[in-house]
Amino acid sequence: MGKIVNIAAPEGVALKDDFQVKVRSTGEEQWQILSCYQVWVDMHEKRAASMACFDFSGEVEVEITCPHLYFIYRVDIRPLAAGIKAEYDSKTIRFTLDCPRKLSVEVNGERFHNLHLFAGALQEDIPDPESETTLFLPGRQRGAALYRMDELLSRLRGMPENRTVYFGPGLHYLEECTMQIPSNTNVYLAAGAVLVGSLIVSREENIRIFGRGCLLLSNFERFTGLNAIRISHGKNIIVEGIHLLNPPHYSVYVGGSEKIRIENITSFSCEGWSDGIDIMSSRDVTVRDCFLRTSDDCIAVYGRRWDYNGDTRGIHVTGCTLWADVAHPTNIGTHGDYEHEGNILEDIYFENLDILEHREHQAEYLGCMAINAGDKNTVRNVRYENIRIEPFVHGKILDIQVKCNPDYNPAPGRRIEHILLKDIDYMGQGEVRSCVRGYSEEYQVADVKIENLSIRGRKAQSLEEAGIDVGPFAENVWIC
């Protein structure tokens, strides 16, 4: 018999009633009801969608009812590659899961008021709240717990290294809305814990932020610029398993850092500049098994930005689901050290991705897979492999340009070279033609190989069939 871990959302957190979601282990009679959190999507027309989450082992049955709908006539469960087939009648949807999944359940073609259902694996390394190395903060189911940061950090520094701050189920607030995490500290958000505020790592190392709880920033104004998690000049940092709900700026901000692992997180955003994961002048960064629905780039890789300066290398993004309500699912190369010699961005790998949306109408910001080298940057040794792109509203499959975007680049980029795109599958239609283009005789694109690009079920045999325009100052661009 399987097991289900399901903790109700605490009182005071905004919920949605568009869906009623129940789960049970196969063979059991008793259903468990999931809380449906309210999450905001799309910066152009801010709309409320739903999110529900639980952990399980074995096989589970899922039953979803739609109390406000008159009739269900269509159900899409995405990513389509997951192969989840639902049975449904006029009011109810049913399906089973036998492994962890991050899904979008879309009824009658509705993508903005949909249900995001996150079914995770059972967590095995839950800290002991009674350990002498654990600072347990129980939270409240009614009202909220408020923590003074000076007192909290003073207690932490009096504990042994590898200590843990344990936020238990309930609602938690941070004084001045942020928590600076010292080195050699773990921050654990239990299932059912909702922490209102931002976590900051600044010139610290050996930190793990993990659990099954939520960081909630929905009520912060856009120009507060708060990120859900900010990693600034950090080293050996892990972010794992938590949900990031509507930060006004980035979900995870990585600047001037190294040895960073971001795994199994989910995030939502609905503001301008509210990217998912941005990586600036950093090295050895792994992003794995994340679901990012954002209103700016889902994942962006840059050189110099603000007070971070240096090359970026060793970036590996794998097993993620990317949904860009606005801008790019993936973007490389826009920002760099234009005042000097630029930066080198190299050894960047995107593998095994599902792209669920790309919805952008500004001509300079198109591309599910965008390499736009500006600010004297050189981008090289980039690989996209096993990328599944579902039908999107408006954009390009591919955009590789050395360019000078007047909105962001005081200087053009220098060069893009050694790019491989392999096993790319696009299922939609009506896309803008892709392009590969250099900037000048001096600033070129070279050595772009496209291998096994399938468009609408047919392998493209030529650049023309692939809808790719090769512009000036680009050499050795070929498809096979």
Short mmCIF file of C-alpha atoms in Angstrom, two decimals:
data_model
loop_
_atom_site.label_atom_id
_atom_site.label_comp_id
_atom_site.label_asym_id
_atom_site.label_seq_id
_atom_site.Cartn_x
_atom_site.Cartn_y
_atom_site.Cartn_z
CA MET A 1 0.00 0.00 0.00
CA GLY A 2 1.26 3.46 -0.88
CA LYS A 3 1.46 6.52 1.33
CA ILE A 4 0.30 10.13 0.87
CA VAL A 5 1.60 13.19 2.71
CA ASN A 6 -0.87 16.06 2.48
CA ILE A 7 -0.80 19.07 4.82
CA ALA A 8 -3.55 21.70 4.61
CA ALA A 9 -2.65 25.32 3.90
CA PRO A 10 -2.68 27.49 7.03
CA GLU A 11 -5.48 29.96 7.66
CA GLY A 12 -4.72 33.37 6.18
CA VAL A 13 -3.26 32.11 2.90
CA ALA A 14 -5.28 32.92 -0.23
CA LEU A 15 -6.91 29.84 -1.76
CA LYS A 16 -8.93 29.21 -4.93
CA ASP A 17 -12.13 27.22 -5.35
CA ASP A 18 -12.05 26.73 -9.14
CA PHE A 19 -11.10 23.10 -8.50
CA GLN A 20 -11.75 20.59 -5.76
CA VAL A 21 -8.90 18.10 -5.74
CA LYS A 22 -8.92 14.74 -3.95
CA VAL A 23 -6.28 11.99 -3.86
CA ARG A 24 -6.11 8.49 -2.44
CA SER A 25 -3.78 5.53 -2.68
CA THR A 26 -5.02 2.95 -5.14
CA GLY A 27 -7.05 0.37 -3.25
CA GLU A 28 -8.06 2.69 -0.42
CA GLU A 29 -11.57 4.02 0.14
CA GLN A 30 -10.80 7.27 1.96
CA TRP A 31 -10.05 10.37 -0.09
CA GLN A 32 -7.81 13.23 1.06
CA ILE A 33 -8.70 16.79 0.03
CA LEU A 34 -5.87 19.04 -1.17
CA SER A 35 -5.62 22.77 -0.52
CA CYS A 36 -5.63 24.80 -3.74
CA TYR A 37 -3.36 27.81 -3.35
CA GLN A 38 -4.01 30.96 -5.37
CA VAL A 39 -1.13 31.84 -7.71
CA TRP A 40 -0.98 34.81 -10.08
CA VAL A 41 0.07 34.48 -13.72
CA ASP A 42 0.60 36.72 -16.78
CA MET A 43 1.83 40.31 -16.40
CA HIS A 44 -0.28 41.65 -19.31
CA GLU A 45 -3.56 40.64 -17.70
CA LYS A 46 -2.96 39.43 -14.16
CA ARG A 47 -5.07 36.34 -13.50
CA ALA A 48 -5.48 33.89 -10.64
CA ALA A 49 -4.69 30.23 -11.24
CA SER A 50 -4.58 27.31 -8.78
CA MET A 51 -1.78 25.20 -7.30
CA ALA A 52 -2.11 22.00 -5.27
CA CYS A 53 0.69 19.76 -4.02
CA PHE A 54 1.25 16.50 -2.13
CA ASP A 55 3.86 13.75 -1.81
CA PHE A 56 3.26 10.05 -2.31
CA SER A 57 4.62 6.59 -2.86
CA GLY A 58 3.05 3.74 -4.79
CA GLU A 59 0.13 4.63 -7.05
CA VAL A 60 -2.49 7.28 -6.41
CA GLU A 61 -5.88 8.13 -7.86
CA VAL A 62 -6.66 11.79 -8.50
CA GLU A 63 -10.19 13.17 -8.74
CA ILE A 64 -10.81 16.80 -9.73
CA THR A 65 -14.19 18.47 -9.82
CA CYS A 66 -14.95 21.87 -11.32
CA PRO A 67 -17.89 23.25 -9.33
CA HIS A 68 -18.23 26.52 -11.27
CA LEU A 69 -18.21 25.02 -14.75
CA TYR A 70 -21.44 24.11 -16.46
CA PHE A 71 -19.85 21.39 -18.57
CA ILE A 72 -16.41 19.85 -19.15
CA TYR A 73 -15.88 19.08 -22.82
CA ARG A 74 -12.06 19.00 -23.02
CA VAL A 75 -9.19 18.15 -20.67
CA ASP A 76 -5.49 18.65 -21.44
CA ILE A 77 -2.85 17.46 -18.99
CA ARG A 78 0.57 18.84 -19.80
CA PRO A 79 3.45 18.34 -20.40
CA LEU A 80 2.02 16.14 -23.12
CA ALA A 81 5.18 14.03 -22.95
CA ALA A 82 4.05 12.80 -19.52
CA GLY A 83 1.36 10.80 -21.33
CA ILE A 84 -1.29 11.32 -18.64
CA LYS A 85 -4.71 10.41 -20.01
CA ALA A 86 -7.76 11.45 -18.00
CA GLU A 87 -11.29 10.16 -17.93
CA TYR A 88 -13.92 12.84 -17.44
CA ASP A 89 -17.60 13.58 -17.47
CA SER A 90 -19.50 16.87 -17.30
CA LYS A 91 -18.07 17.85 -13.88
CA THR A 92 -15.28 15.46 -12.83
CA ILE A 93 -11.80 14.46 -14.03
CA ARG A 94 -10.04 11.25 -12.97
CA PHE A 95 -6.56 9.84 -13.58
CA THR A 96 -3.81 7.89 -11.82
CA LEU A 97 -0.17 8.63 -11.09
CA ASP A 98 2.56 6.11 -10.38
CA CYS A 99 5.56 8.46 -10.21
CA PRO A 100 6.22 12.11 -9.29
CA ARG A 101 4.85 14.63 -11.77
CA LYS A 102 4.57 18.41 -12.20
CA LEU A 103 1.43 18.92 -14.26
CA SER A 104 -0.87 21.55 -15.68
CA VAL A 105 -4.51 20.44 -15.78
CA GLU A 106 -6.34 22.60 -18.32
CA VAL A 107 -10.11 22.38 -18.68
CA ASN A 108 -11.86 23.46 -21.85
CA GLY A 109 -8.63 24.91 -23.23
CA GLU A 110 -8.16 27.38 -20.33
CA ARG A 111 -4.46 28.06 -19.64
CA PHE A 112 -4.74 31.04 -17.31
CA HIS A 113 -7.21 29.71 -14.72
CA ASN A 114 -5.76 26.21 -14.76
CA LEU A 115 -4.71 23.81 -12.00
CA HIS A 116 -1.00 23.26 -11.39
CA LEU A 117 -0.73 19.89 -9.67
CA PHE A 118 2.63 18.97 -8.13
CA ALA A 119 2.85 15.35 -7.00
CA GLY A 120 6.23 14.73 -5.40
CA ALA A 121 8.20 11.86 -3.96
CA LEU A 122 8.15 11.28 -0.21
CA GLN A 123 10.84 13.29 1.50
CA GLU A 124 13.40 11.10 3.23
CA ASP A 125 15.64 13.58 5.04
CA ILE A 126 13.26 15.53 7.25
CA PRO A 127 15.18 17.17 10.13
CA ASP A 128 14.45 16.23 13.71
CA PRO A 129 12.68 19.25 15.26
CA GLU A 130 13.87 18.21 18.73
CA SER A 131 17.56 17.92 17.84
CA GLU A 132 20.00 20.19 19.65
CA THR A 133 21.15 21.42 16.23
CA THR A 134 17.61 22.43 15.21
CA LEU A 135 15.88 25.72 15.92
CA PHE A 136 12.22 24.74 15.64
CA LEU A 137 9.71 27.48 14.79
CA PRO A 138 6.23 25.98 14.93
CA GLY A 139 4.25 28.68 13.12
CA ARG A 140 0.55 29.16 13.66
CA GLN A 141 -2.52 27.78 11.97
CA ARG A 142 -4.46 30.87 13.01
CA GLY A 143 -2.78 34.24 12.88
CA ALA A 144 0.93 34.31 12.16
CA ALA A 145 4.27 34.01 13.89
CA LEU A 146 6.56 37.06 13.51
CA TYR A 147 10.33 36.68 13.95
CA ARG A 148 12.80 39.40 14.85
CA MET A 149 15.88 38.75 12.78
CA ASP A 150 18.44 39.95 15.30
CA GLU A 151 17.09 37.53 17.90
CA LEU A 152 16.79 34.67 15.44
CA LEU A 153 20.34 35.09 14.08
CA SER A 154 21.76 35.45 17.58
CA ARG A 155 20.23 32.11 18.58
CA LEU A 156 21.53 30.50 15.40
CA ARG A 157 25.10 31.67 15.85
CA GLY A 158 25.13 30.14 19.32
CA MET A 159 24.42 26.70 17.84
CA PRO A 160 26.90 24.25 16.25
CA GLU A 161 27.65 24.45 12.54
CA ASN A 162 25.32 22.59 10.18
CA ARG A 163 22.43 23.86 12.30
CA THR A 164 18.88 23.93 10.96
CA VAL A 165 16.11 26.51 11.16
CA TYR A 166 12.90 24.48 10.96
CA PHE A 167 9.74 26.34 9.92
CA GLY A 168 6.89 24.07 10.90
CA PRO A 169 3.40 23.97 9.35
CA GLY A 170 1.67 27.32 9.69
CA LEU A 171 2.04 30.94 8.65
CA HIS A 172 5.34 32.74 9.34
CA TYR A 173 6.42 36.37 8.90
CA LEU A 174 9.93 37.85 8.83
CA GLU A 175 10.74 41.20 10.37
CA GLU A 176 11.52 43.63 7.54
CA CYS A 177 10.50 40.83 5.18
CA THR A 178 13.95 39.27 4.70
CA MET A 179 16.16 36.68 6.37
CA GLN A 180 19.94 36.74 5.95
CA ILE A 181 21.17 33.15 6.22
CA PRO A 182 24.61 32.64 7.79
CA SER A 183 27.12 30.06 6.57
CA ASN A 184 26.81 26.42 7.57
CA THR A 185 23.06 26.70 8.10
CA ASN A 186 20.09 24.77 6.75
CA VAL A 187 16.65 26.34 6.35
CA TYR A 188 13.81 23.81 6.28
CA LEU A 189 10.24 24.65 5.25
CA ALA A 190 7.95 21.80 6.23
CA ALA A 191 4.93 20.80 4.17
CA GLY A 192 2.19 23.24 5.14
CA ALA A 193 4.66 25.96 6.15
CA VAL A 194 4.14 29.32 4.43
CA LEU A 195 6.90 31.88 5.00
CA VAL A 196 6.10 35.44 3.92
CA GLY A 197 9.33 37.07 2.86
CA SER A 198 12.65 36.65 1.08
CA LEU A 199 15.68 34.49 1.90
CA ILE A 200 19.10 36.02 1.24
CA VAL A 201 22.53 34.43 1.00
CA SER A 202 25.23 37.12 0.85
CA ARG A 203 28.94 36.15 0.90
CA GLU A 204 28.13 32.96 2.77
CA GLU A 205 28.67 29.27 2.02
CA ASN A 206 27.48 25.76 2.83
CA ILE A 207 23.77 26.53 2.99
CA ARG A 208 20.79 24.36 2.15
CA ILE A 209 17.24 25.73 1.71
CA PHE A 210 14.82 22.83 1.38
CA GLY A 211 11.55 21.17 2.29
CA ARG A 212 8.02 21.17 0.92
CA GLY A 213 6.73 24.53 2.11
CA CYS A 214 6.17 27.87 0.34
CA LEU A 215 7.78 31.27 0.16
CA LEU A 216 4.87 33.66 -0.37
CA LEU A 217 5.49 37.15 -1.81
CA SER A 218 2.20 37.82 -3.59
CA ASN A 219 1.41 40.98 -1.62
CA PHE A 220 4.69 42.79 -2.26
CA GLU A 221 4.65 45.58 -4.84
CA ARG A 222 6.64 45.20 -8.05
CA PHE A 223 9.16 47.94 -7.32
CA THR A 224 10.16 46.52 -3.96
CA GLY A 225 12.41 44.35 -6.17
CA LEU A 226 12.28 41.45 -3.74
CA ASN A 227 13.49 38.09 -4.96
CA ALA A 228 12.19 34.91 -3.39
CA ILE A 229 15.77 33.68 -2.91
CA ARG A 230 18.86 35.79 -3.51
CA ILE A 231 22.27 34.11 -3.71
CA SER A 232 24.95 36.79 -3.89
CA HIS A 233 28.64 35.78 -3.87
CA GLY A 234 27.67 32.42 -2.38
CA LYS A 235 29.37 29.03 -2.52
CA ASN A 236 28.04 25.51 -2.00
CA ILE A 237 24.36 26.50 -1.89
CA ILE A 238 21.43 24.11 -2.40
CA VAL A 239 17.80 25.14 -2.99
CA GLU A 240 15.50 22.14 -3.11
CA GLY A 241 11.85 21.12 -3.06
CA ILE A 242 10.03 24.32 -2.12
CA HIS A 243 7.38 26.46 -3.86
CA LEU A 244 8.01 30.13 -4.68
CA LEU A 245 4.78 32.09 -5.05
CA ASN A 246 4.82 35.37 -6.92
CA PRO A 247 7.98 37.26 -6.00
CA PRO A 248 7.97 40.75 -7.56
CA HIS A 249 11.47 40.18 -8.97
CA TYR A 250 13.36 36.94 -9.66
CA SER A 251 12.39 33.60 -8.16
CA VAL A 252 16.03 32.59 -7.63
CA TYR A 253 18.75 35.19 -8.19
CA VAL A 254 22.30 33.83 -8.55
CA GLY A 255 25.10 36.41 -8.82
CA GLY A 256 28.86 36.01 -8.49
CA SER A 257 28.45 32.53 -7.04
CA GLU A 258 29.74 29.00 -7.53
CA LYS A 259 28.72 25.43 -6.81
CA ILE A 260 24.99 26.11 -6.76
CA ARG A 261 22.31 23.41 -7.05
CA ILE A 262 18.64 24.27 -7.59
CA GLU A 263 16.44 21.20 -7.69
CA ASN A 264 12.75 20.29 -7.67
CA ILE A 265 11.41 23.80 -7.05
CA THR A 266 8.31 25.38 -8.53
CA SER A 267 7.73 29.08 -9.09
CA PHE A 268 5.13 31.54 -10.37
CA SER A 269 5.43 35.22 -11.29
CA CYS A 270 3.24 37.91 -12.87
CA GLU A 271 5.27 41.13 -12.93
CA GLY A 272 7.66 42.74 -15.39
CA TRP A 273 11.24 41.57 -14.69
CA SER A 274 9.98 38.69 -12.57
CA ASP A 275 12.25 36.10 -14.16
CA GLY A 276 12.50 32.55 -12.89
CA ILE A 277 16.18 31.70 -12.36
CA ASP A 278 18.80 34.25 -13.45
CA ILE A 279 22.48 33.31 -13.36
CA MET A 280 25.04 36.14 -13.54
CA SER A 281 28.85 35.81 -13.52
CA SER A 282 28.62 32.43 -11.83
CA ARG A 283 30.14 28.98 -12.21
CA ASP A 284 29.12 25.39 -11.69
CA VAL A 285 25.34 25.84 -11.45
CA THR A 286 22.90 22.94 -11.80
CA VAL A 287 19.15 23.42 -12.26
CA ARG A 288 17.20 20.17 -12.21
CA ASP A 289 13.56 19.04 -12.21
CA CYS A 290 11.99 22.49 -11.76
CA PHE A 291 8.66 23.92 -12.92
CA LEU A 292 8.88 27.63 -13.72
CA ARG A 293 5.90 29.69 -14.89
CA THR A 294 7.08 33.27 -15.24
CA SER A 295 6.21 36.62 -16.78
CA ASP A 296 9.73 37.22 -17.98
CA ASP A 297 12.54 34.81 -18.90
CA CYS A 298 12.20 31.43 -17.20
CA ILE A 299 15.99 30.89 -17.16
CA ALA A 300 18.55 33.53 -18.16
CA VAL A 301 22.34 33.20 -18.23
CA TYR A 302 24.41 36.42 -18.24
CA GLY A 303 27.87 37.80 -17.60
CA ARG A 304 28.35 41.02 -15.69
CA ARG A 305 25.22 42.43 -14.03
CA TRP A 306 25.15 45.06 -11.26
CA ASP A 307 28.00 44.36 -8.84
CA TYR A 308 28.76 40.91 -10.25
CA ASN A 309 31.53 40.67 -12.81
CA GLY A 310 33.27 37.70 -14.33
CA ASP A 311 32.77 34.91 -16.81
CA THR A 312 29.93 32.41 -16.54
CA ARG A 313 30.61 28.73 -17.18
CA GLY A 314 29.47 25.25 -16.27
CA ILE A 315 25.67 25.78 -16.32
CA HIS A 316 23.55 22.61 -16.59
CA VAL A 317 19.75 22.76 -16.81
CA THR A 318 17.99 19.41 -17.05
CA GLY A 319 14.56 17.83 -16.60
CA CYS A 320 12.69 21.14 -16.24
CA THR A 321 9.29 22.38 -17.40
CA LEU A 322 9.34 26.00 -18.60
CA TRP A 323 6.29 28.21 -19.17
CA ALA A 324 6.98 31.79 -20.27
CA ASP A 325 3.76 33.79 -20.23
CA VAL A 326 6.04 36.62 -21.43
CA ALA A 327 9.56 36.60 -22.96
CA HIS A 328 11.93 33.64 -23.34
CA PRO A 329 11.84 30.17 -21.83
CA THR A 330 15.67 30.19 -22.11
CA ASN A 331 17.94 33.16 -22.78
CA ILE A 332 21.73 33.46 -22.92
CA GLY A 333 24.10 36.38 -23.34
CA THR A 334 22.30 39.72 -23.01
CA HIS A 335 24.35 41.35 -20.24
CA GLY A 336 28.12 41.60 -19.79
CA ASP A 337 31.08 43.82 -19.00
CA TYR A 338 30.59 46.28 -21.86
CA GLU A 339 32.84 48.90 -20.21
CA HIS A 340 35.84 46.61 -20.64
CA GLU A 341 36.26 43.45 -22.72
CA GLY A 342 32.97 41.70 -22.12
CA ASN A 343 32.62 38.23 -20.60
CA ILE A 344 32.86 34.65 -21.78
CA LEU A 345 29.76 32.51 -21.31
CA GLU A 346 30.61 28.89 -22.02
CA ASP A 347 29.81 25.26 -21.35
CA ILE A 348 26.06 25.76 -21.01
CA TYR A 349 23.76 22.75 -21.40
CA PHE A 350 19.97 22.59 -21.62
CA GLU A 351 18.74 18.99 -21.69
CA ASN A 352 15.42 17.14 -21.44
CA LEU A 353 13.13 20.17 -21.24
CA ASP A 354 9.41 20.63 -21.81
CA ILE A 355 8.52 24.13 -23.00
CA LEU A 356 4.80 24.74 -22.44
CA GLU A 357 4.51 28.36 -23.60
CA HIS A 358 6.37 31.21 -25.31
CA ARG A 359 4.19 34.30 -25.64
CA GLU A 360 6.02 37.43 -26.72
CA HIS A 361 5.24 40.00 -29.41
CA GLN A 362 8.29 42.30 -29.22
CA ALA A 363 10.55 41.41 -32.14
CA GLU A 364 13.78 41.69 -30.14
CA TYR A 365 12.67 39.23 -27.45
CA LEU A 366 11.63 36.11 -29.34
CA GLY A 367 13.02 32.59 -29.07
CA CYS A 368 12.34 29.48 -27.03
CA MET A 369 16.06 28.89 -27.34
CA ALA A 370 17.61 32.36 -27.48
CA ILE A 371 21.32 33.15 -27.61
CA ASN A 372 21.58 36.93 -27.96
CA ALA A 373 25.19 37.94 -27.33
CA GLY A 374 25.44 41.63 -26.38
CA ASP A 375 27.75 43.80 -24.24
CA LYS A 376 30.96 42.46 -25.89
CA ASN A 377 30.15 38.93 -24.68
CA THR A 378 31.43 35.75 -26.30
CA VAL A 379 29.07 32.78 -26.03
CA ARG A 380 30.46 29.35 -26.86
CA ASN A 381 30.02 25.64 -26.28
CA VAL A 382 26.24 25.61 -25.80
CA ARG A 383 24.12 22.50 -26.21
CA TYR A 384 20.34 22.10 -26.38
CA GLU A 385 19.36 18.44 -26.44
CA ASN A 386 16.06 16.58 -26.15
CA ILE A 387 13.85 19.67 -26.05
CA ARG A 388 10.08 19.26 -26.47
CA ILE A 389 8.30 22.48 -27.45
CA GLU A 390 4.52 22.44 -27.24
CA PRO A 391 2.30 24.81 -29.27
CA PHE A 392 2.91 28.39 -28.16
CA VAL A 393 1.07 31.65 -28.77
CA HIS A 394 3.73 33.76 -30.47
CA GLY A 395 7.50 33.55 -30.88
CA LYS A 396 10.40 31.72 -32.49
CA ILE A 397 11.80 28.27 -31.95
CA LEU A 398 15.35 29.52 -32.21
CA ASP A 399 17.09 32.91 -32.15
CA ILE A 400 20.90 33.05 -32.34
CA GLN A 401 22.24 36.55 -32.85
CA VAL A 402 25.26 38.65 -32.03
CA LYS A 403 23.36 41.87 -31.51
CA CYS A 404 23.06 45.24 -29.87
CA ASN A 405 19.61 45.57 -28.35
CA PRO A 406 19.25 49.31 -27.65
CA ASP A 407 17.14 48.63 -24.55
CA TYR A 408 19.94 46.73 -22.79
CA ASN A 409 23.23 46.78 -24.73
CA PRO A 410 25.55 49.82 -24.85
CA ALA A 411 27.78 47.64 -27.09
CA PRO A 412 27.24 44.67 -29.39
CA GLY A 413 28.40 41.19 -28.49
CA ARG A 414 31.60 39.74 -29.93
CA ARG A 415 30.95 36.17 -30.99
CA ILE A 416 28.78 33.06 -30.76
CA GLU A 417 30.39 29.72 -31.63
CA HIS A 418 30.18 25.96 -31.21
CA ILE A 419 26.42 25.56 -30.74
CA LEU A 420 24.64 22.19 -30.95
CA LEU A 421 20.87 21.69 -31.11
CA LYS A 422 19.95 18.01 -31.09
CA ASP A 423 16.64 16.15 -30.89
CA ILE A 424 14.36 19.18 -30.87
CA ASP A 425 10.63 18.53 -31.31
CA TYR A 426 8.16 21.36 -31.99
CA MET A 427 4.45 20.50 -32.18
CA GLY A 428 2.83 23.88 -32.90
CA GLN A 429 2.24 26.06 -35.92
CA GLY A 430 2.32 29.71 -36.95
CA GLU A 431 5.73 30.40 -35.40
CA VAL A 432 7.88 33.36 -36.46
CA ARG A 433 10.82 32.22 -38.59
CA SER A 434 13.95 31.46 -36.58
CA CYS A 435 17.24 33.16 -37.38
CA VAL A 436 21.01 32.83 -37.06
CA ARG A 437 22.82 36.13 -37.64
CA GLY A 438 26.03 37.92 -36.79
CA TYR A 439 26.49 41.64 -36.21
CA SER A 440 29.41 42.56 -38.43
CA GLU A 441 32.44 41.14 -40.18
CA GLU A 442 34.23 41.34 -36.84
CA TYR A 443 31.43 40.04 -34.63
CA GLN A 444 30.19 36.76 -36.09
CA VAL A 445 28.30 33.54 -35.42
CA ALA A 446 30.17 30.36 -36.33
CA ASP A 447 29.67 26.62 -36.15
CA VAL A 448 25.98 26.00 -35.43
CA LYS A 449 24.89 22.39 -35.89
CA ILE A 450 21.22 21.41 -35.86
CA GLU A 451 20.66 17.66 -35.62
CA ASN A 452 17.24 15.99 -35.79
CA LEU A 453 14.88 18.97 -35.60
CA SER A 454 11.29 17.79 -35.95
CA ILE A 455 8.52 20.26 -36.79
CA ARG A 456 4.92 19.07 -36.67
CA GLY A 457 6.03 15.47 -36.72
CA ARG A 458 8.39 15.77 -39.69
CA LYS A 459 12.18 15.91 -39.54
CA ALA A 460 13.48 19.06 -41.22
CA GLN A 461 15.89 18.18 -44.03
CA SER A 462 17.03 21.73 -44.75
CA LEU A 463 17.25 25.13 -43.09
CA GLU A 464 14.36 26.27 -45.25
CA GLU A 465 12.18 23.38 -44.06
CA ALA A 466 13.18 24.23 -40.50
CA GLY A 467 12.06 27.83 -40.98
CA ILE A 468 15.55 29.14 -40.15
CA ASP A 469 16.93 32.22 -41.88
CA VAL A 470 20.71 32.48 -41.92
CA GLY A 471 21.61 36.16 -42.08
CA PRO A 472 24.90 37.92 -42.73
CA PHE A 473 28.06 37.27 -40.74
CA ALA A 474 27.12 33.68 -39.89
CA GLU A 475 29.22 30.78 -41.14
CA ASN A 476 29.10 27.00 -40.93
CA VAL A 477 25.42 26.75 -40.04
CA TRP A 478 24.02 23.36 -41.04
CA ILE A 479 21.26 20.90 -40.38
CA CYS A 480 21.23 17.10 -40.56
#
